[in-house]
Amino acid sequence: MRMTALRSTLLVATLLATTAVAQEAPAPRVQDIPLRELETSPPPLPPLIVVGEGEETPAPTIDAIPRVWAPSPRDEAGRTAYGLFLSGRSALSQGAFDEGAEFLSAVQTLTPEQPSVTEQATTAALLAGDLSYAARAASSDASLSAAIGEAAELVSAVLDFEREEARRANIRLKADPVSAPHARAGALVSPWIAAAAGDWETALTEPDLSGDPLVVVFGRYNRAQLLERRRRHDEAEQALRVLIDNPRTAPIFRVPYGEFLERRGRRDEALAVYDAGIAQGSPDPALALARERAASRGRPPALPSLREGAAEALTIAARQASAENAEQFAVVYLRLAIALDRTPETLYLLGQTATQEEDLRNLGLSVLAQVPEQPADIHAAAQVQRGLTLAAQDRNEDALAAFQAAQRSSPEDARIARVTAGQLMQLERYDEALAILNGPLLNTADQTADIRFLRGAAYESLGRIPEAEAELWTALQSAPNEPIYLNYLGYLWVDSGTRVAEGAEMIARAHAADPEDGNIQDSLGWAQFRQGQYDVAVETLEQAVAKEPANAEINDHLGDAYWMVGRRREAGFQWSRVLTLDPDAERRAAVERKLAEGLTPEASVGAGL
């Protein structure tokens, strides 16, 4: 398999290359560290009620009009409540949460007696960021589910804090703490609100050690920061030492502890903390940056303000919710964090989180487009995430534009150069891809096998076969058991008829390593075909078509195999099917010729498509 396999392979390579870029930038702070190891099998979080999870949006159906809407109320513009409801649901199913919230809020105004409408309108408003409406709508209906009702309680408290009404928020939270499924977010943000209200006794209360492990750990960290704000430095250090002395939490809090020491003027001790982490092989890039700053006697980060601390607490809750596949909850928490402290980092995190769930991807794309150009590394990461999401939607030109924007922001980042080259390959712009692949960022002495592979694939697509073979062979020597490399070079040799036996053996190894890959199975069947093993090829290619039924090339190969074993009617059916699968112009012409003339002896040994 040549072109189809290439595109499939490049998509895999692109995702592997760029997921690292999107996830590694920006350099993590405390709230950026993965937290799953702190959990003890938490119960799954229920989703908000947008649309069915993991399902394709069904064709719209017209529900029976509820009796309460017959005759249906109309707004000032003459729009019916039921029409607005259908429009709102349609908008939600397409990820247009702003529009959906507008429609559903209008329905809720017309029919306040409909609890399901209130729930959906509140959900849409939460995800769209219309927090004030969500809080108002939820407060008017006591029948809402816990997922919505408790989210609205959290939103109301945070918005009071944002409006400089921290005392009111604190009274609300003390009288009725936020409960499941949003108890974690409520517990993490409450101390900051209490501190802003002047209720330091509540703010500095030790976390309940029998509760949520994540709340215990980050509750201690929040308490340490608040103690430092009160200039109770010995107690603050004691709280941090508890976290540093625990092997499970030490990697997360090593940098914050070092920064505390720097603020206390204990630079040498801070350097020792950083050096110990580096010596232990910590992967945290913030550790090296902190050490470099301390060694050059740079200024350590200041303590967060109360609003910044509350925003960080909500971000921590969001990251853990996302780790538990509750992206909708994470989006709500990040909306609240942005209301308190709008930073490029939090905008990026909101967009990245939203793109992880199919129903939220359009929302994520919209948010990522809002990330400002500075800091450059944050903007580049946002553009990479946009590109990944757009590529997954087959919006390849838009994806390329996003990757190129990332390149402009971080022109020295080899990872972004690599993904841009991969996207150019997806668009069959091989000369442009080679210009990047052969440039100084990627064509280095220590370049990785995947760079060699991409370069070889570009050369092959341009018909520069000797150069392609050299690059692909070098890539294979670096990763001799990689099925993608084995399949690609093996197919090149089989299809060109130059080293058929050797290529067939490589494809067989690739298939043994990844027997479920339909593209590799097609290559195996085509190798059998080229060696005259037509009966075996039919069986292999039938299995490949079963795995990749919409693949034009595989169906074409199966048609050829059917012809060679005398199953002419089935061959014609397969070739006719190819024409329905959007083949490229070259394949379309070849298939039309086979339908008219059959498979000629020349075609049977030289198809090579």
Coordinates of C-alpha atoms in Angstrom, one line a residue:
M1 CA 0.0 0.0 0.0
R2 CA 1.5 3.3 -1.1
M3 CA -0.4 6.5 -0.8
T4 CA -3.2 5.4 1.6
A5 CA -0.7 3.8 3.9
L6 CA 1.5 6.9 3.7
R7 CA -1.3 9.2 4.8
S8 CA -2.4 6.8 7.6
T9 CA 1.2 6.5 8.7
L10 CA 1.8 10.2 8.6
L11 CA -1.3 10.9 10.7
V12 CA 0.1 8.5 13.4
A13 CA 3.5 10.1 13.2
T14 CA 2.0 13.6 13.3
L15 CA 0.0 12.8 16.4
L16 CA 2.9 11.2 18.2
A17 CA 5.2 14.1 17.3
T18 CA 2.9 17.0 18.2
T19 CA 1.0 15.6 21.3
A20 CA 4.3 16.1 23.1
V21 CA 4.5 19.7 21.9
A22 CA 1.0 20.5 23.0
Q23 CA 1.4 18.8 26.3
E24 CA 4.9 19.9 27.2
A25 CA 4.4 23.7 26.7
P26 CA 4.1 25.7 28.8
A27 CA 6.7 24.6 31.4
P28 CA 4.5 23.2 34.2
R29 CA 3.9 24.8 37.5
V30 CA 2.4 22.9 40.4
Q31 CA -1.0 22.7 38.9
D32 CA 0.5 21.2 35.6
I33 CA 1.8 18.0 37.2
P34 CA -0.2 14.8 36.5
L35 CA -2.1 13.9 39.6
R36 CA -3.5 10.4 38.9
E37 CA -1.1 8.7 41.2
L38 CA -2.6 10.6 44.1
E39 CA -6.0 9.1 43.6
T40 CA -7.3 5.9 45.1
S41 CA -9.7 4.7 42.4
P42 CA -12.1 7.6 42.6
P43 CA -15.6 7.0 41.4
P44 CA -16.2 8.2 37.8
L45 CA -17.7 11.6 37.5
P46 CA -21.1 11.9 35.8
P47 CA -21.1 14.1 32.6
L48 CA -23.1 17.2 32.2
I49 CA -26.1 16.7 29.9
V50 CA -25.0 18.0 26.5
V51 CA -25.3 15.1 24.1
G52 CA -24.7 11.4 24.2
E53 CA -21.0 10.5 24.8
G54 CA -19.1 8.7 22.2
E55 CA -21.9 8.7 19.7
E56 CA -22.2 10.4 16.3
T57 CA -24.8 13.1 16.3
P58 CA -28.0 11.4 15.1
A59 CA -30.2 12.8 12.3
P60 CA -32.5 15.3 13.9
T61 CA -35.9 14.0 14.9
I62 CA -39.0 15.9 15.7
D63 CA -40.3 15.1 19.2
A64 CA -43.9 15.3 20.1
I65 CA -44.8 18.8 21.4
P66 CA -45.3 18.6 25.2
R67 CA -48.8 19.6 26.3
V68 CA -47.4 22.6 28.1
W69 CA -46.2 23.9 24.7
A70 CA -49.5 23.4 22.9
P71 CA -50.1 26.1 21.8
S72 CA -46.4 26.9 22.1
P73 CA -45.5 30.2 23.8
R74 CA -43.7 32.8 21.6
D75 CA -41.1 35.4 22.3
E76 CA -41.2 39.0 21.2
A77 CA -39.7 38.0 17.8
G78 CA -42.4 35.5 17.2
R79 CA -40.2 32.5 17.8
T80 CA -41.9 29.5 19.5
A81 CA -40.5 27.9 22.6
Y82 CA -40.4 24.5 20.9
G83 CA -38.6 25.9 17.8
L84 CA -36.1 27.6 20.1
F85 CA -35.7 24.4 22.0
L86 CA -34.9 22.4 18.8
S87 CA -32.5 25.1 17.6
G88 CA -30.8 25.1 21.0
R89 CA -30.3 21.3 21.0
S90 CA -29.1 21.4 17.4
A91 CA -26.5 24.0 18.3
L92 CA -25.3 22.0 21.3
S93 CA -24.9 18.9 19.2
Q94 CA -22.6 20.8 16.9
G95 CA -20.6 22.3 19.8
A96 CA -21.9 25.8 19.4
F97 CA -22.5 26.4 23.1
D98 CA -22.8 30.1 22.9
E99 CA -25.6 29.8 20.4
G100 CA -27.2 26.9 22.2
A101 CA -27.2 28.8 25.5
E102 CA -28.9 31.8 23.9
F103 CA -31.7 29.6 22.4
L104 CA -32.2 27.6 25.6
S105 CA -32.2 30.6 27.9
A106 CA -34.9 32.1 25.7
V107 CA -36.9 28.8 26.1
Q108 CA -36.3 28.8 29.9
T109 CA -37.7 32.4 30.1
L110 CA -40.8 31.4 28.1
T111 CA -41.4 28.1 30.0
P112 CA -39.8 28.3 33.5
E113 CA -41.9 25.3 34.6
Q114 CA -39.8 23.0 32.4
P115 CA -37.0 21.7 34.6
S116 CA -35.2 19.8 31.7
V117 CA -35.0 23.1 29.8
T118 CA -33.5 24.9 32.8
E119 CA -31.0 22.1 33.2
Q120 CA -29.9 22.2 29.6
A121 CA -29.8 26.0 29.4
T122 CA -27.7 26.0 32.6
T123 CA -25.4 23.4 31.1
A124 CA -24.9 25.3 27.9
A125 CA -24.3 28.5 29.8
L126 CA -21.7 26.9 32.0
L127 CA -19.7 25.5 29.0
A128 CA -20.1 28.7 27.0
G129 CA -18.8 30.8 29.9
D130 CA -22.0 32.7 30.6
L131 CA -21.5 32.1 34.3
S132 CA -23.9 34.8 35.6
Y133 CA -26.8 33.4 33.6
A134 CA -26.0 29.8 34.8
A135 CA -26.0 30.9 38.4
R136 CA -29.3 32.8 38.0
A137 CA -31.0 30.1 36.1
A138 CA -30.0 27.3 38.5
S139 CA -31.0 29.3 41.6
S140 CA -34.6 29.5 40.3
D141 CA -35.0 25.7 40.1
A142 CA -34.5 23.4 43.1
S143 CA -35.1 20.2 41.0
L144 CA -31.9 20.3 39.1
S145 CA -29.5 17.4 39.2
A146 CA -26.5 17.5 41.6
A147 CA -24.1 17.9 38.6
I148 CA -25.8 21.1 37.6
G149 CA -27.1 22.4 41.0
E150 CA -23.8 22.0 42.8
A151 CA -21.9 23.5 39.8
A152 CA -24.2 26.5 40.1
E153 CA -23.5 26.8 43.8
L154 CA -19.7 26.8 43.1
V155 CA -20.2 29.3 40.3
S156 CA -22.2 31.6 42.5
A157 CA -19.6 31.6 45.3
V158 CA -16.7 32.2 42.8
L159 CA -18.6 35.0 41.1
D160 CA -19.3 36.7 44.5
F161 CA -15.6 36.5 45.1
E162 CA -14.8 37.9 41.7
R163 CA -17.2 40.8 42.4
E164 CA -15.3 41.7 45.6
E165 CA -18.1 40.1 47.7
A166 CA -15.8 37.5 49.4
R167 CA -17.6 37.7 52.7
R168 CA -20.9 36.8 51.1
A169 CA -19.2 33.9 49.2
N170 CA -17.6 32.7 52.4
I171 CA -20.9 32.7 54.3
R172 CA -22.5 30.7 51.5
L173 CA -19.7 28.1 51.5
K174 CA -19.6 27.7 55.2
A175 CA -23.3 27.3 55.5
D176 CA -23.6 24.9 52.6
P177 CA -20.3 23.6 51.3
V178 CA -20.2 22.5 47.6
S179 CA -20.9 18.8 47.5
A180 CA -20.5 15.9 45.1
P181 CA -19.7 15.8 42.2
H182 CA -18.0 19.2 42.6
A183 CA -16.8 18.8 46.3
R184 CA -13.2 18.7 45.3
A185 CA -13.3 22.0 43.5
G186 CA -15.2 23.6 46.3
A187 CA -12.8 22.3 48.9
L188 CA -9.8 23.6 47.1
V189 CA -11.1 27.1 46.3
S190 CA -12.8 27.7 49.7
P191 CA -9.7 28.6 51.8
W192 CA -8.8 31.4 49.3
I193 CA -12.3 32.8 49.5
A194 CA -12.2 32.6 53.3
A195 CA -8.9 34.4 53.4
A196 CA -10.2 37.2 51.1
A197 CA -13.2 37.5 53.5
G198 CA -10.8 37.9 56.5
D199 CA -11.8 34.6 58.0
W200 CA -8.3 33.3 58.5
E201 CA -9.4 30.7 61.1
T202 CA -11.4 28.9 58.3
A203 CA -8.7 29.6 55.7
L204 CA -5.9 28.0 57.7
T205 CA -7.9 24.9 58.9
E206 CA -6.0 21.7 58.3
P207 CA -7.6 19.5 55.5
D208 CA -9.5 16.5 56.6
L209 CA -6.9 13.6 56.4
S210 CA -9.7 11.1 55.8
G211 CA -11.0 12.8 52.7
D212 CA -10.1 13.1 49.0
P213 CA -6.3 12.4 48.8
L214 CA -5.9 15.2 46.2
V215 CA -7.7 17.7 48.5
V216 CA -5.5 16.6 51.4
V217 CA -2.3 17.1 49.4
F218 CA -3.2 20.4 47.7
G219 CA -5.1 21.6 50.8
R220 CA -1.8 21.4 52.6
Y221 CA 0.0 23.3 49.8
N222 CA -2.7 26.0 49.8
R223 CA -2.4 26.3 53.6
A224 CA 1.4 26.7 53.3
Q225 CA 0.9 29.6 50.9
L226 CA -1.7 31.2 53.1
L227 CA 0.5 30.8 56.1
E228 CA 3.4 32.5 54.2
R229 CA 1.0 35.4 53.4
R230 CA 0.4 35.7 57.1
R231 CA 4.2 35.7 57.7
R232 CA 3.9 32.6 59.7
H233 CA 7.0 31.3 57.9
D234 CA 8.0 28.5 60.3
E235 CA 4.5 26.9 60.0
A236 CA 4.5 27.4 56.2
E237 CA 7.8 25.6 55.9
Q238 CA 6.6 22.8 58.2
A239 CA 3.6 22.3 55.9
L240 CA 5.8 22.2 52.8
R241 CA 8.2 19.8 54.5
V242 CA 5.4 17.3 55.0
L243 CA 4.9 17.3 51.2
I244 CA 8.7 17.2 50.4
D245 CA 9.4 14.4 52.8
N246 CA 6.8 12.1 51.1
P247 CA 8.4 10.4 48.1
R248 CA 5.0 10.4 46.2
T249 CA 4.5 14.1 46.5
A250 CA 8.1 15.4 46.6
P251 CA 8.4 15.6 42.8
I252 CA 5.3 17.8 42.6
F253 CA 6.3 20.3 45.3
R254 CA 10.1 20.5 45.0
V255 CA 10.0 23.7 43.0
P256 CA 7.4 25.4 45.2
Y257 CA 9.5 24.6 48.3
G258 CA 12.7 25.9 46.6
E259 CA 10.9 29.1 45.7
F260 CA 9.8 29.5 49.3
L261 CA 13.4 29.2 50.4
E262 CA 14.5 31.7 47.8
R263 CA 11.9 34.2 49.1
R264 CA 13.3 33.7 52.6
G265 CA 16.8 34.5 51.3
R266 CA 18.0 30.9 51.6
R267 CA 19.3 30.6 48.1
D268 CA 21.9 27.9 48.7
E269 CA 19.3 25.7 50.3
A270 CA 17.0 26.2 47.4
L271 CA 19.8 25.2 45.0
A272 CA 20.4 22.1 47.0
V273 CA 16.7 21.2 46.7
Y274 CA 16.8 21.8 42.9
D275 CA 20.0 19.8 42.5
A276 CA 18.6 16.9 44.5
G277 CA 15.6 16.7 42.1
I278 CA 17.7 16.9 39.0
A279 CA 20.1 14.2 40.4
Q280 CA 17.1 11.9 40.9
G281 CA 16.2 12.2 37.2
S282 CA 13.1 14.4 37.6
P283 CA 11.4 15.0 34.2
D284 CA 10.0 18.3 35.4
P285 CA 11.4 21.1 33.1
A286 CA 10.5 23.7 35.7
L287 CA 13.2 22.3 38.0
A288 CA 16.0 23.1 35.6
L289 CA 14.6 26.6 34.9
A290 CA 14.3 27.2 38.7
R291 CA 17.8 26.1 39.3
E292 CA 19.1 28.3 36.5
R293 CA 17.2 31.3 37.9
A294 CA 18.5 30.7 41.4
A295 CA 22.1 30.2 40.3
S296 CA 22.0 33.5 38.4
R297 CA 20.5 35.2 41.5
G298 CA 17.3 36.0 39.7
R299 CA 14.1 37.1 41.5
P300 CA 11.9 34.1 42.7
P301 CA 8.2 34.1 41.8
A302 CA 6.1 36.1 44.2
L303 CA 3.3 34.5 46.2
P304 CA 0.1 34.4 44.3
S305 CA -2.6 36.9 45.2
L306 CA -5.8 35.5 46.7
R307 CA -7.5 35.6 43.4
E308 CA -4.5 34.0 41.7
G309 CA -4.4 31.3 44.3
A310 CA -8.1 30.6 43.9
A311 CA -7.7 30.4 40.2
E312 CA -4.8 27.9 40.6
A313 CA -6.9 25.8 42.9
L314 CA -9.7 25.6 40.3
T315 CA -7.1 24.7 37.7
I316 CA -5.8 21.8 39.8
A317 CA -9.4 20.6 40.1
A318 CA -9.8 20.9 36.4
R319 CA -6.7 19.0 35.6
Q320 CA -7.8 16.1 37.8
A321 CA -11.3 16.1 36.4
S322 CA -9.8 15.9 32.9
A323 CA -7.6 13.1 34.0
E324 CA -10.8 11.3 35.1
N325 CA -12.3 11.9 31.6
A326 CA -14.7 14.5 33.0
E327 CA -13.8 17.2 30.5
Q328 CA -17.1 19.1 30.9
F329 CA -16.5 19.6 34.6
A330 CA -12.9 20.6 33.8
V331 CA -14.2 23.2 31.3
V332 CA -16.5 24.7 34.0
Y333 CA -13.7 25.0 36.6
L334 CA -11.4 26.6 34.0
R335 CA -14.1 29.1 33.1
L336 CA -14.2 30.0 36.7
A337 CA -10.4 30.2 36.9
I338 CA -10.3 32.6 33.9
A339 CA -13.0 34.8 35.6
L340 CA -10.6 35.3 38.5
D341 CA -7.3 35.4 36.7
R342 CA -7.3 35.4 32.9
T343 CA -3.9 34.3 31.7
P344 CA -2.7 32.9 28.4
E345 CA -1.7 29.6 30.2
T346 CA -5.3 29.1 31.5
L347 CA -6.9 30.0 28.1
Y348 CA -4.6 27.4 26.5
L349 CA -5.4 24.8 29.1
L350 CA -9.2 25.4 28.6
G351 CA -8.9 25.0 24.8
Q352 CA -6.7 21.9 25.1
T353 CA -9.1 20.3 27.6
A354 CA -12.2 21.0 25.5
T355 CA -10.6 19.5 22.4
Q356 CA -10.2 16.2 24.1
E357 CA -14.0 15.5 24.0
E358 CA -15.7 15.3 20.7
D359 CA -18.7 17.3 21.7
L360 CA -16.5 20.2 22.9
R361 CA -14.0 20.4 20.1
N362 CA -15.5 23.4 18.3
L363 CA -15.5 25.2 21.7
G364 CA -11.9 24.2 22.2
L365 CA -10.9 25.5 18.7
S366 CA -12.6 28.8 19.4
V367 CA -10.8 29.2 22.8
L368 CA -7.4 28.2 21.4
A369 CA -7.8 30.9 18.7
Q370 CA -8.0 33.5 21.5
V371 CA -4.6 32.7 23.0
P372 CA -2.5 35.8 22.6
E373 CA 0.8 35.8 20.7
Q374 CA 2.8 36.3 23.8
P375 CA 4.2 34.4 25.6
A376 CA 5.4 32.8 22.4
D377 CA 5.7 29.3 23.8
I378 CA 2.1 29.3 25.0
H379 CA 0.9 30.6 21.6
A380 CA 2.8 28.0 19.8
A381 CA 1.4 25.2 22.0
A382 CA -2.1 26.5 21.4
Q383 CA -1.6 26.6 17.6
V384 CA -0.2 23.0 17.7
Q385 CA -3.3 21.8 19.6
R386 CA -5.5 23.6 17.1
G387 CA -3.6 21.9 14.3
L388 CA -4.0 18.5 15.8
T389 CA -7.7 19.0 16.3
L390 CA -8.2 20.3 12.8
A391 CA -6.2 17.5 11.3
A392 CA -8.4 15.0 13.1
Q393 CA -11.4 16.6 11.5
D394 CA -9.7 16.3 8.0
R395 CA -9.5 20.1 7.8
N396 CA -5.9 19.7 6.6
E397 CA -5.4 23.2 5.0
D398 CA -6.5 24.8 8.3
A399 CA -4.4 22.5 10.3
L400 CA -1.3 23.4 8.2
A401 CA -2.0 27.1 8.8
A402 CA -2.1 26.5 12.5
F403 CA 1.1 24.6 12.5
Q404 CA 2.8 27.3 10.4
A405 CA 1.5 29.9 12.9
A406 CA 3.2 27.8 15.7
Q407 CA 6.4 27.8 13.6
R408 CA 6.3 31.6 13.5
S409 CA 5.9 31.8 17.2
S410 CA 8.7 29.2 18.0
P411 CA 10.9 29.1 14.9
E412 CA 13.6 27.1 16.6
D413 CA 11.4 24.3 17.9
A414 CA 12.3 21.2 16.0
R415 CA 9.1 19.4 17.1
I416 CA 6.9 22.0 15.4
A417 CA 9.1 21.9 12.3
R418 CA 8.5 18.2 12.2
V419 CA 4.8 18.3 12.5
T420 CA 4.6 21.1 9.9
A421 CA 6.5 18.8 7.5
G422 CA 4.2 16.0 8.3
Q423 CA 1.1 18.1 7.5
L424 CA 2.6 19.2 4.2
M425 CA 3.1 15.5 3.4
Q426 CA -0.6 15.0 4.2
L427 CA -1.4 17.6 1.6
E428 CA 1.0 16.0 -1.0
R429 CA 3.2 19.1 -0.9
Y430 CA 6.3 17.0 -0.9
D431 CA 8.9 19.6 -2.1
E432 CA 7.9 22.0 0.7
A433 CA 8.0 19.2 3.2
L434 CA 11.5 18.3 2.0
A435 CA 12.6 21.9 2.4
I436 CA 11.8 21.6 6.1
L437 CA 13.1 18.0 6.6
N438 CA 16.4 18.9 4.9
G439 CA 16.7 22.1 6.9
P440 CA 19.1 22.7 9.8
L441 CA 16.5 22.1 12.5
L442 CA 15.8 18.5 11.4
N443 CA 18.7 17.4 9.3
T444 CA 21.1 16.9 12.2
A445 CA 23.7 14.3 13.1
D446 CA 21.4 12.9 15.8
Q447 CA 18.1 13.1 13.9
T448 CA 15.6 10.5 14.9
A449 CA 14.3 7.6 12.8
D450 CA 10.9 9.2 12.2
I451 CA 12.6 12.2 10.5
R452 CA 14.5 9.8 8.2
F453 CA 11.2 8.0 7.5
L454 CA 9.3 11.1 6.6
R455 CA 12.1 12.2 4.3
G456 CA 12.2 8.8 2.6
A457 CA 8.4 8.9 2.1
A458 CA 8.7 12.3 0.6
Y459 CA 11.4 11.2 -1.8
E460 CA 9.4 8.1 -2.8
S461 CA 6.3 10.2 -3.5
L462 CA 8.4 12.4 -5.8
G463 CA 9.8 9.3 -7.6
R464 CA 13.3 9.8 -6.2
I465 CA 13.5 6.1 -5.4
P466 CA 17.3 5.7 -4.7
E467 CA 17.2 8.6 -2.2
A468 CA 14.0 7.2 -0.7
E469 CA 15.5 3.7 -0.2
A470 CA 18.5 5.2 1.5
E471 CA 16.5 7.2 4.0
L472 CA 14.0 4.4 4.7
W473 CA 16.7 1.8 5.1
T474 CA 18.6 4.1 7.6
A475 CA 15.3 4.6 9.5
L476 CA 14.8 0.9 9.6
Q477 CA 18.3 0.3 11.0
S478 CA 17.5 2.6 13.9
A479 CA 14.2 0.8 14.6
P480 CA 14.4 -2.6 13.0
N481 CA 11.2 -3.9 14.4
E482 CA 9.0 -0.9 13.7
P483 CA 6.1 -2.2 11.6
I484 CA 5.4 1.1 9.9
Y485 CA 9.0 1.2 8.5
L486 CA 9.0 -2.5 7.6
N487 CA 5.7 -2.2 5.8
Y488 CA 6.6 1.0 3.9
L489 CA 10.0 -0.1 2.6
G490 CA 8.8 -3.7 2.0
Y491 CA 5.9 -2.4 -0.1
L492 CA 8.2 -0.1 -2.1
W493 CA 10.4 -3.1 -3.0
V494 CA 7.5 -5.4 -3.8
D495 CA 5.5 -2.9 -5.8
S496 CA 8.5 -1.8 -7.9
G497 CA 9.4 -5.5 -8.5
T498 CA 13.0 -4.9 -7.6
R499 CA 13.4 -6.9 -4.4
V500 CA 10.1 -8.7 -4.1
A501 CA 11.2 -11.6 -1.9
E502 CA 13.0 -9.4 0.6
G503 CA 10.2 -6.9 0.6
A504 CA 7.6 -9.6 1.2
E505 CA 9.6 -10.9 4.1
M506 CA 9.7 -7.4 5.7
I507 CA 6.0 -7.0 5.2
A508 CA 5.4 -10.4 6.8
R509 CA 7.4 -9.2 9.9
A510 CA 5.3 -6.0 10.0
H511 CA 2.1 -8.0 9.9
A512 CA 3.3 -10.3 12.6
A513 CA 4.0 -7.3 14.8
D514 CA 0.7 -5.6 14.0
P515 CA -1.8 -8.1 12.7
E516 CA -4.8 -5.8 13.1
D517 CA -3.6 -3.1 10.8
G518 CA -5.6 -3.3 7.6
N519 CA -3.0 -1.3 5.6
I520 CA -0.2 -3.7 6.5
Q521 CA -2.5 -6.7 5.7
D522 CA -3.1 -5.2 2.3
S523 CA 0.6 -4.9 1.7
L524 CA 1.0 -8.6 2.7
G525 CA -1.8 -9.6 0.2
W526 CA -0.2 -7.5 -2.5
A527 CA 3.1 -9.1 -1.9
Q528 CA 1.5 -12.5 -2.3
F529 CA -0.2 -11.3 -5.5
R530 CA 3.1 -10.1 -6.9
Q531 CA 4.6 -13.5 -6.2
G532 CA 1.8 -15.3 -8.0
Q533 CA 0.2 -16.7 -4.9
Y534 CA -3.3 -15.6 -6.0
D535 CA -5.5 -17.9 -3.9
V536 CA -3.6 -16.9 -0.7
A537 CA -3.7 -13.3 -1.8
V538 CA -7.5 -13.4 -2.1
E539 CA -7.9 -14.6 1.5
T540 CA -5.5 -12.0 2.8
L541 CA -7.0 -9.1 0.9
E542 CA -10.5 -10.1 1.9
Q543 CA -9.4 -9.8 5.5
A544 CA -7.8 -6.4 4.8
V545 CA -11.0 -5.1 3.2
A546 CA -13.0 -6.3 6.2
K547 CA -10.7 -4.1 8.4
E548 CA -10.6 -1.1 6.0
P549 CA -13.9 -1.4 3.9
A550 CA -13.8 2.3 2.7
N551 CA -10.2 2.1 1.4
A552 CA -10.1 2.5 -2.3
E553 CA -6.7 1.0 -2.8
I554 CA -7.4 -2.2 -0.8
N555 CA -10.7 -2.8 -2.7
D556 CA -8.8 -2.3 -5.9
H557 CA -6.2 -4.9 -5.0
L558 CA -8.9 -7.4 -4.0
G559 CA -10.5 -6.9 -7.4
D560 CA -7.2 -7.7 -9.1
A561 CA -6.8 -10.9 -7.0
Y562 CA -10.4 -12.0 -7.8
W563 CA -9.7 -11.6 -11.5
M564 CA -6.6 -13.7 -11.3
V565 CA -8.4 -16.6 -9.7
G566 CA -11.2 -16.4 -12.3
R567 CA -13.8 -14.7 -10.1
R568 CA -14.5 -12.1 -12.8
R569 CA -18.0 -11.0 -11.6
E570 CA -16.6 -10.3 -8.1
A571 CA -13.6 -8.5 -9.6
G572 CA -15.9 -6.2 -11.4
F573 CA -17.9 -5.6 -8.3
Q574 CA -14.8 -4.6 -6.3
W575 CA -13.6 -2.3 -9.1
S576 CA -17.0 -0.6 -9.3
R577 CA -16.9 -0.2 -5.5
V578 CA -13.5 1.6 -5.8
L579 CA -15.2 4.3 -7.9
T580 CA -17.6 5.1 -5.1
L581 CA -14.7 5.6 -2.6
D582 CA -13.2 8.8 -3.9
P583 CA -10.1 7.4 -5.6
D584 CA -7.4 9.8 -6.9
A585 CA -7.4 10.5 -10.6
E586 CA -4.7 8.0 -11.5
R587 CA -6.5 5.1 -9.7
R588 CA -9.9 6.1 -11.1
A589 CA -8.5 6.0 -14.7
A590 CA -6.9 2.6 -14.1
V591 CA -10.0 1.1 -12.6
E592 CA -12.2 2.4 -15.4
R593 CA -9.8 0.8 -17.9
K594 CA -10.0 -2.5 -16.0
L595 CA -13.8 -2.4 -15.9
A596 CA -13.7 -1.9 -19.7
E597 CA -10.9 -4.3 -20.7
G598 CA -10.3 -6.6 -17.7
L599 CA -7.0 -7.1 -16.0
T600 CA -4.4 -7.4 -18.8
P601 CA -1.2 -9.4 -18.2
E602 CA 0.8 -6.1 -18.1
A603 CA -1.5 -4.7 -15.4
S604 CA -1.4 -7.9 -13.4
V605 CA 2.4 -7.6 -12.9
G606 CA 2.8 -3.8 -13.1
A607 CA -0.2 -2.3 -11.5
G608 CA 1.9 -0.6 -8.8
L609 CA -0.8 1.8 -7.8

